[in-house]
PDB file of C-alpha atoms and ligand atoms in Angstrom:
ATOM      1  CA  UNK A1249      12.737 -18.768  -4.690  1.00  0.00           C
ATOM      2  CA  UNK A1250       8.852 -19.110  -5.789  1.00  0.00           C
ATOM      3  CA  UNK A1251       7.991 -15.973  -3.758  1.00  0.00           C
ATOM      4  CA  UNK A1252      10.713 -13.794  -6.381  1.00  0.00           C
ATOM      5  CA  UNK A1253       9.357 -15.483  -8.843  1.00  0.00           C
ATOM      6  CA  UNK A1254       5.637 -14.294  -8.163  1.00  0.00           C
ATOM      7  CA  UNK A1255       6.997 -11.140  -7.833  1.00  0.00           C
ATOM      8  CA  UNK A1256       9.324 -10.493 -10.744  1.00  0.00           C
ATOM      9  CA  UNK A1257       6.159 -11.440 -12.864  1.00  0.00           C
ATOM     10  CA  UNK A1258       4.146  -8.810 -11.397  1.00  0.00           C
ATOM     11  CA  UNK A1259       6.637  -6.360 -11.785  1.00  0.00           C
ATOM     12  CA  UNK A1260       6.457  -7.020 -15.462  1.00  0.00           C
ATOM     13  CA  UNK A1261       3.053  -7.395 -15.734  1.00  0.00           C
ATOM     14  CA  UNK A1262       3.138  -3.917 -13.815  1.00  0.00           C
ATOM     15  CA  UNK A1263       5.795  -2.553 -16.020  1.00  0.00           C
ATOM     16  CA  UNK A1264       3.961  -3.288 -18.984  1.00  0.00           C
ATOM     17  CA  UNK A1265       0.801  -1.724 -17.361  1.00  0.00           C
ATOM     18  CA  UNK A1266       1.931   1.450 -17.085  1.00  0.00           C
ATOM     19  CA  UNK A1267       3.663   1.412 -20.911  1.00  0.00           C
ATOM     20  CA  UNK A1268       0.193   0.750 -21.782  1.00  0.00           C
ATOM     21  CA  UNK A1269      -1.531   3.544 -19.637  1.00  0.00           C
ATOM     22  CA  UNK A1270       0.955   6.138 -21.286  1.00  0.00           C
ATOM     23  CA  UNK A1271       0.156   5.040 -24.618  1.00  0.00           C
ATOM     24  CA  UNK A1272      -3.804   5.753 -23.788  1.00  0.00           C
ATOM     25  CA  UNK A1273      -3.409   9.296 -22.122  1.00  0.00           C
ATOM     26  CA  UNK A1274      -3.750  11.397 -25.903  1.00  0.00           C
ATOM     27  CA  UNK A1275      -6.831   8.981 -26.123  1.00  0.00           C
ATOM     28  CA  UNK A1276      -8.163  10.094 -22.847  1.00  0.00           C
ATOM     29  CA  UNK A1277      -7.808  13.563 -23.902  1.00  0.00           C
ATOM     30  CA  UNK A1278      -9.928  12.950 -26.870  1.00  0.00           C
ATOM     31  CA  UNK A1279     -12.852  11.485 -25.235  1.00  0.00           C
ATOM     32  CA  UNK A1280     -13.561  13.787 -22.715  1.00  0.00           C
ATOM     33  CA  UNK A1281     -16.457  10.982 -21.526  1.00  0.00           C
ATOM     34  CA  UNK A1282     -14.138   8.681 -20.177  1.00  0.00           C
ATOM     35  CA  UNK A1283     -14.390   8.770 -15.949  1.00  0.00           C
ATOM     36  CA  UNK A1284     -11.339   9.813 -14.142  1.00  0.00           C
ATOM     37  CA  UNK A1285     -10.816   6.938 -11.509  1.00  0.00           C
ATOM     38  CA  UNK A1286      -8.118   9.919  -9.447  1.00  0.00           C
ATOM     39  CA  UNK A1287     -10.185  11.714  -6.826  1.00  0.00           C
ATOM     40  CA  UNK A1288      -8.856  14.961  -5.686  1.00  0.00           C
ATOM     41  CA  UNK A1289      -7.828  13.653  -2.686  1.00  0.00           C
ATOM     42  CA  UNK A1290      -5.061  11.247  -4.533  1.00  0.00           C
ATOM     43  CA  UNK A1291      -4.169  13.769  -6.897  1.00  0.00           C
ATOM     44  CA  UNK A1292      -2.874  16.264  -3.799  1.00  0.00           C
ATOM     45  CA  UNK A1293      -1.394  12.902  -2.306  1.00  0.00           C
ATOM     46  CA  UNK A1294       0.566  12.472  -5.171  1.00  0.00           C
ATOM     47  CA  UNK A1295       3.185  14.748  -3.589  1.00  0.00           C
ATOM     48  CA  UNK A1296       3.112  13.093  -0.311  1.00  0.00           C
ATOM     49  CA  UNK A1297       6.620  11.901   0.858  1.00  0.00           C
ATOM     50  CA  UNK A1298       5.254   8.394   1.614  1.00  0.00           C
ATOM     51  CA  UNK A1299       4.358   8.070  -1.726  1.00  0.00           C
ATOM     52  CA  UNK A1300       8.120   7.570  -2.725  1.00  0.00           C
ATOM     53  CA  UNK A1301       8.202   4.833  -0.221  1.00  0.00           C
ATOM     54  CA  UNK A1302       4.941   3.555  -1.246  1.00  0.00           C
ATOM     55  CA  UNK A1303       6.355   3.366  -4.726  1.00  0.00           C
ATOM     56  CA  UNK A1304       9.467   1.768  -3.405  1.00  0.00           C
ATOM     57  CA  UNK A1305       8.289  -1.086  -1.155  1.00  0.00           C
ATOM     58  CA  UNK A1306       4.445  -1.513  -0.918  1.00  0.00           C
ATOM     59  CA  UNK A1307       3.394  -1.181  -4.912  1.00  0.00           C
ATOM     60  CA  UNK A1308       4.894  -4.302  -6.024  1.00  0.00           C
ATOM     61  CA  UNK A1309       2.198  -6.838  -3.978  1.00  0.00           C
ATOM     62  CA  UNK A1310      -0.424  -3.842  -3.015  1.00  0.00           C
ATOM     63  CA  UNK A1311      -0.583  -2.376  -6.086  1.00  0.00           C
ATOM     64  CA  UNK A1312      -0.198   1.255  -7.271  1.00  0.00           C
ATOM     65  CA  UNK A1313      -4.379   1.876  -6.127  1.00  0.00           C
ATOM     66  CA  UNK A1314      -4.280  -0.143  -3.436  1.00  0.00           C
ATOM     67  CA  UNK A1315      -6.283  -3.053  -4.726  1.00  0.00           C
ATOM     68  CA  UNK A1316      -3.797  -5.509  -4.151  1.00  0.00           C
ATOM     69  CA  UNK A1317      -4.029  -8.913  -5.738  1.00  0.00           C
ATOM     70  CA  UNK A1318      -7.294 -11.178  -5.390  1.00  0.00           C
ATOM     71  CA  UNK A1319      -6.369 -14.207  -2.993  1.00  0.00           C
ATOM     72  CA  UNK A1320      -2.191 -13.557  -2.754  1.00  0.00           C
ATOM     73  CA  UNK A1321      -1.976  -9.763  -2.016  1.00  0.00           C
ATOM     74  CA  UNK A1322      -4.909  -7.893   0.283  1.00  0.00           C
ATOM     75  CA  UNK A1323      -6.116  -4.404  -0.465  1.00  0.00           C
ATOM     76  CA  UNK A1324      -5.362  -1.647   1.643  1.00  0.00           C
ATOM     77  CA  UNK A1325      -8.182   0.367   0.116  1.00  0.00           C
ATOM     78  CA  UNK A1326     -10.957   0.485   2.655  1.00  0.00           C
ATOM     79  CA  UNK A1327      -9.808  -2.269   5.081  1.00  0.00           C
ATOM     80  CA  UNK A1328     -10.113  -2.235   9.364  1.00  0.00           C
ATOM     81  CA  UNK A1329      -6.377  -3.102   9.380  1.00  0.00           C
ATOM     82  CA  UNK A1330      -5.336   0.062   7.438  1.00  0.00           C
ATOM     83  CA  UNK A1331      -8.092   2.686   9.141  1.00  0.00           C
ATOM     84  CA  UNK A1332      -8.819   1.134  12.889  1.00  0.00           C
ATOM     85  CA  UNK A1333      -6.137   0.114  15.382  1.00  0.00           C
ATOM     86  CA  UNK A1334      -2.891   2.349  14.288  1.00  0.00           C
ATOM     87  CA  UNK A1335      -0.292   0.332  17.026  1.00  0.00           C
ATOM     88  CA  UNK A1336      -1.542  -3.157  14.998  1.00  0.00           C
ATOM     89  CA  UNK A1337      -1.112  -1.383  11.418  1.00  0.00           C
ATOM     90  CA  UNK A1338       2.344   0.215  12.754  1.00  0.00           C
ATOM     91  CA  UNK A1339       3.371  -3.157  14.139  1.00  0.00           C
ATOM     92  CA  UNK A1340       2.320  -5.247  10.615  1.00  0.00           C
ATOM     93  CA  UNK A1341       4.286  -2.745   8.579  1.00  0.00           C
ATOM     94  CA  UNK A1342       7.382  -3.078  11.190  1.00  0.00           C
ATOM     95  CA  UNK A1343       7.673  -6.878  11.696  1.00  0.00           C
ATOM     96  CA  UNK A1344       5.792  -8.115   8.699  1.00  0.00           C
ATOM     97  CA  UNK A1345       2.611 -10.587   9.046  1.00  0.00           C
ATOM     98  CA  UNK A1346       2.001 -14.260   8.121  1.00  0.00           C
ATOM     99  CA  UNK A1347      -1.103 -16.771   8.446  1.00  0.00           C
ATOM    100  CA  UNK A1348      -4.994 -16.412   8.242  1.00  0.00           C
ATOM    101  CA  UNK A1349      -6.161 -13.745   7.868  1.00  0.00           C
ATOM    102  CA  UNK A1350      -9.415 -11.930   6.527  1.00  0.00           C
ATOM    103  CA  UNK A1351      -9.105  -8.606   4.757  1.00  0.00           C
ATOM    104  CA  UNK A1352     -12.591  -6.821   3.608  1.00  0.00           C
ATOM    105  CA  UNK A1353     -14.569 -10.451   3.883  1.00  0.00           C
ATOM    106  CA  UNK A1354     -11.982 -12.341   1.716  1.00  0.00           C
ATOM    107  CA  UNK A1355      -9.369 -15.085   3.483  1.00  0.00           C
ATOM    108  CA  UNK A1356      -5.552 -14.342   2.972  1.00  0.00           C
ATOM    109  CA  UNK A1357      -3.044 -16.617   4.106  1.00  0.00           C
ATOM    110  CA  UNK A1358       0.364 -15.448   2.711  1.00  0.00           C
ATOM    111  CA  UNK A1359       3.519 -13.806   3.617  1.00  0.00           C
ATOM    112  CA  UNK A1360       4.328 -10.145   4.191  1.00  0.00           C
ATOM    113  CA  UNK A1361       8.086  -9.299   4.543  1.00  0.00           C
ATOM    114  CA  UNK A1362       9.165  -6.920   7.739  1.00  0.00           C
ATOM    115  CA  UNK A1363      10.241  -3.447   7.232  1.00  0.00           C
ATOM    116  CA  UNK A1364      12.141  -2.475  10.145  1.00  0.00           C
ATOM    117  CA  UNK A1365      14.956  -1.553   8.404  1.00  0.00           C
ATOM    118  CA  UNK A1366      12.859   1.941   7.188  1.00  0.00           C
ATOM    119  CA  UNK A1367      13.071   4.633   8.952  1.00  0.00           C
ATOM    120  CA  UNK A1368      10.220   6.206  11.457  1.00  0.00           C
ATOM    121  CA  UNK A1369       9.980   8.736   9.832  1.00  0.00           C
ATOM    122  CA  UNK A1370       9.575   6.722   6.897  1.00  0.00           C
ATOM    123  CA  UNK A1371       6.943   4.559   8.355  1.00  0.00           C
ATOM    124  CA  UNK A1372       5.177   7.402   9.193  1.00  0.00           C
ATOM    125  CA  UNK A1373       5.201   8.577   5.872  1.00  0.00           C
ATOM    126  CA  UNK A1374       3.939   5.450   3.837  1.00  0.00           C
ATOM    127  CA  UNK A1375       1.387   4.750   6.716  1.00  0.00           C
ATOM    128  CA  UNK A1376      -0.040   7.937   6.800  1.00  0.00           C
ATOM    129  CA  UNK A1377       0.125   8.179   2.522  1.00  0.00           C
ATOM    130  CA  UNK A1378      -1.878   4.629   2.646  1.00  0.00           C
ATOM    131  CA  UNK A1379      -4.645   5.727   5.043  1.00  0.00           C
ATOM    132  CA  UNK A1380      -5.675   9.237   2.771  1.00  0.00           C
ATOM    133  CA  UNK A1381      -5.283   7.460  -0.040  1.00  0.00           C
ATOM    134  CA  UNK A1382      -6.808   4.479  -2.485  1.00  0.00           C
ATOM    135  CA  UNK A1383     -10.262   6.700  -1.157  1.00  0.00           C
ATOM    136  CA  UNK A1384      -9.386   6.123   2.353  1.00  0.00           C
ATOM    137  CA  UNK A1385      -9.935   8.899   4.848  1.00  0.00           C
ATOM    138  CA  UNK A1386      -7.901   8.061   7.856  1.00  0.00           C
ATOM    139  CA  UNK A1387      -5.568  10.275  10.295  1.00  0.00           C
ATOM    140  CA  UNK A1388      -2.038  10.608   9.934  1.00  0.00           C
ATOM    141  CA  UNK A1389       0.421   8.483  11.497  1.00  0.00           C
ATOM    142  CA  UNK A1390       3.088  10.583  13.403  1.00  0.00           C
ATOM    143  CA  UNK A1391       6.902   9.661  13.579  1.00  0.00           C
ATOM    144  CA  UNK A1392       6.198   9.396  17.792  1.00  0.00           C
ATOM    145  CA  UNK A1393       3.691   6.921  16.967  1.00  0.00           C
ATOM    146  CA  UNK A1394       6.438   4.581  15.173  1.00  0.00           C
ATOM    147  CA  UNK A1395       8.635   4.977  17.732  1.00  0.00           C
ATOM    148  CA  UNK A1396       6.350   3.667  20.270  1.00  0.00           C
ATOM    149  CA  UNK A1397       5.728   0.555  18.453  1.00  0.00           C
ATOM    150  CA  UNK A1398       8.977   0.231  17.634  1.00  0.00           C
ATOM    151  CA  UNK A1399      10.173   0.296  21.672  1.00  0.00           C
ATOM    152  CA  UNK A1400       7.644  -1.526  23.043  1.00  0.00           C
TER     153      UNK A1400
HETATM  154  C1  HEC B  94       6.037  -9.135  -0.718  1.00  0.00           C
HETATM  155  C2  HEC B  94       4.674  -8.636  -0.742  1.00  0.00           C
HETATM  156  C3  HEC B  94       4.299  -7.533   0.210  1.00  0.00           C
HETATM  157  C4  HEC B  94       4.918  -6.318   0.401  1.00  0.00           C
HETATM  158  C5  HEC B  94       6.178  -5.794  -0.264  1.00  0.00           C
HETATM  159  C6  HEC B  94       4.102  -5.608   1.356  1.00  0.00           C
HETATM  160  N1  HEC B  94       3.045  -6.372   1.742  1.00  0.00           N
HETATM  161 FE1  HEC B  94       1.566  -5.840   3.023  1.00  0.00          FE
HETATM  162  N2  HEC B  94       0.805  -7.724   2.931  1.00  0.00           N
HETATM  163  C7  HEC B  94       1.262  -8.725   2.120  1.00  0.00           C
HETATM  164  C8  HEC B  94       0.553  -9.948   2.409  1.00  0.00           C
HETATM  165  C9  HEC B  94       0.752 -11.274   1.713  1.00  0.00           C
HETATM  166  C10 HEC B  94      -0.348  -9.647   3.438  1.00  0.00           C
HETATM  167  C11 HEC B  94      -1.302 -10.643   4.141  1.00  0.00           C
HETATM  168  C12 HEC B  94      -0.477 -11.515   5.105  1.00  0.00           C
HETATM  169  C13 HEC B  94      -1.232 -12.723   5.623  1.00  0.00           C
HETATM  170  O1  HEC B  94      -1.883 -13.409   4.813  1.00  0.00           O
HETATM  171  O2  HEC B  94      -1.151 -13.007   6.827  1.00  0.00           O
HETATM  172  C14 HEC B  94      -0.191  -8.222   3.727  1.00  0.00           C
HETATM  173  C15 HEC B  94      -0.955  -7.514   4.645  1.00  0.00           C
HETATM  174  C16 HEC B  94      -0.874  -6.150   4.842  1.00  0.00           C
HETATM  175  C17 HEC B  94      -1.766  -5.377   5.671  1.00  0.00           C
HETATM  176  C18 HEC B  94      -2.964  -5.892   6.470  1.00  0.00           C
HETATM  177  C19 HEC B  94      -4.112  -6.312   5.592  1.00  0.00           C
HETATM  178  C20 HEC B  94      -4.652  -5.251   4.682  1.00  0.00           C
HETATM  179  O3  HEC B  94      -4.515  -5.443   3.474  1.00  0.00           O
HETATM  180  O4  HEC B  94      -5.193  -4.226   5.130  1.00  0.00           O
HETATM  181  C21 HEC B  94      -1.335  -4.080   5.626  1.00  0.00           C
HETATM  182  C22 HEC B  94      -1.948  -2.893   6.318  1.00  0.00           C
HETATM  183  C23 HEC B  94      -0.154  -4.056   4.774  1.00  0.00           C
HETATM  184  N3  HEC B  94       0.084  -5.333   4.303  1.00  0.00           N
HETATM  185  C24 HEC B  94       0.579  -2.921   4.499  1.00  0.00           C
HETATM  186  C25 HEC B  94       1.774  -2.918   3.779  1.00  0.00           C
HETATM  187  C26 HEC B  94       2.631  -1.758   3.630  1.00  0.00           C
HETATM  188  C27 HEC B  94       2.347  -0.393   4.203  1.00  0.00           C
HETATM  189  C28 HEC B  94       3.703  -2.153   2.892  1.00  0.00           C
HETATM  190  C29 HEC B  94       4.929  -1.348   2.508  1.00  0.00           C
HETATM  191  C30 HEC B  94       5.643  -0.716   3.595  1.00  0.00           C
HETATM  192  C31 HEC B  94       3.503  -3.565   2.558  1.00  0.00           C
HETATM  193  N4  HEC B  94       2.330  -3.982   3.114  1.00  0.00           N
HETATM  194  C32 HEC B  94       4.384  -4.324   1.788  1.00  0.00           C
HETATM  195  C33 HEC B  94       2.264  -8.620   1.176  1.00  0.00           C
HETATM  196  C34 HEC B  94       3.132  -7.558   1.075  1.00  0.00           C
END
């Protein structure tokens, strides 16, 4: 009950982010001075098929950058767990993850739902969109790869 509580109010408090962030775009426009925080990169991932899924069923505790949510939510923006060992970030995303752990030199010890009800191909997708994106650089992850993990 508390956990879909957390998260309804950061779906509003995302909602009402990106309401705001619509409202601002004619002001970007205006002052051409402002940084654009979208690298190339995440511009041409924008079209990426794991996006969708990304969208669908990481956003709401990652965030849409990949920042996630200081002390509840880890980032997936520069982090060993998202670029190193692809059969442990496979395996998180599958069967979920719970207790200690540390993410980029800060201590996390929450609750991340499984997702073996998505597809591999699906997997493959939003694991491959999260390592080239949020500035990270990382190989893709092919559907072969899932199923591997998956078997085991
Ligand atoms: C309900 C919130 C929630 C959702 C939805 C969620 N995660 Fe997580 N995720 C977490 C939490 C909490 C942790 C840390 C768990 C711990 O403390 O042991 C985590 C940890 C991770 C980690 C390892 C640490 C890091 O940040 O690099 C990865 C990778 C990850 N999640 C990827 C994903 C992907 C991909 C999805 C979507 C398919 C997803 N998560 C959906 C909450 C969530």
């Amino acid at each position: 009950m508390k956990f879909n509580v957390i998260l309804s109010t950061l779906l509003i408090i995302l909602l009402s982010a990106c309401g705001g962030q619509e409202k601002n775009e004619d002001e970007q426009q205006q002052s051409p001075n402002q940084t654009q925080t979208d690298s190339p990169k995440s511009a041409t991932m924008a079209n990426h098929p794991g996006k969708k899924v990304y969208d669908a069923v990481c956003l709401a505790c990652h965030m849409a950058d990949g920042s996630g949510v200081p002390g509840m939510f880890p980032p997936l923006a520069q982090t060993d767990w998202v670029l190193e060992d692809k059969e442990r970030l496979i395996h998180i995303t599958l069967e979920g993850l719970s207790g200690k752990i540390v993410v980029n030199g800060e201590e996390y010890n929450s609750i991340m739902p499984p997702n073996s009800h998505l597809s591999d191909k699906q997997i493959a997708d939003v694991l491959t969109y999260i390592r080239q994106s949020f500035g990270n650089d990382a190989s893709e992850i092919t559907i072969e790869e899932v199923q591997k993990v998956r078997n085991r």
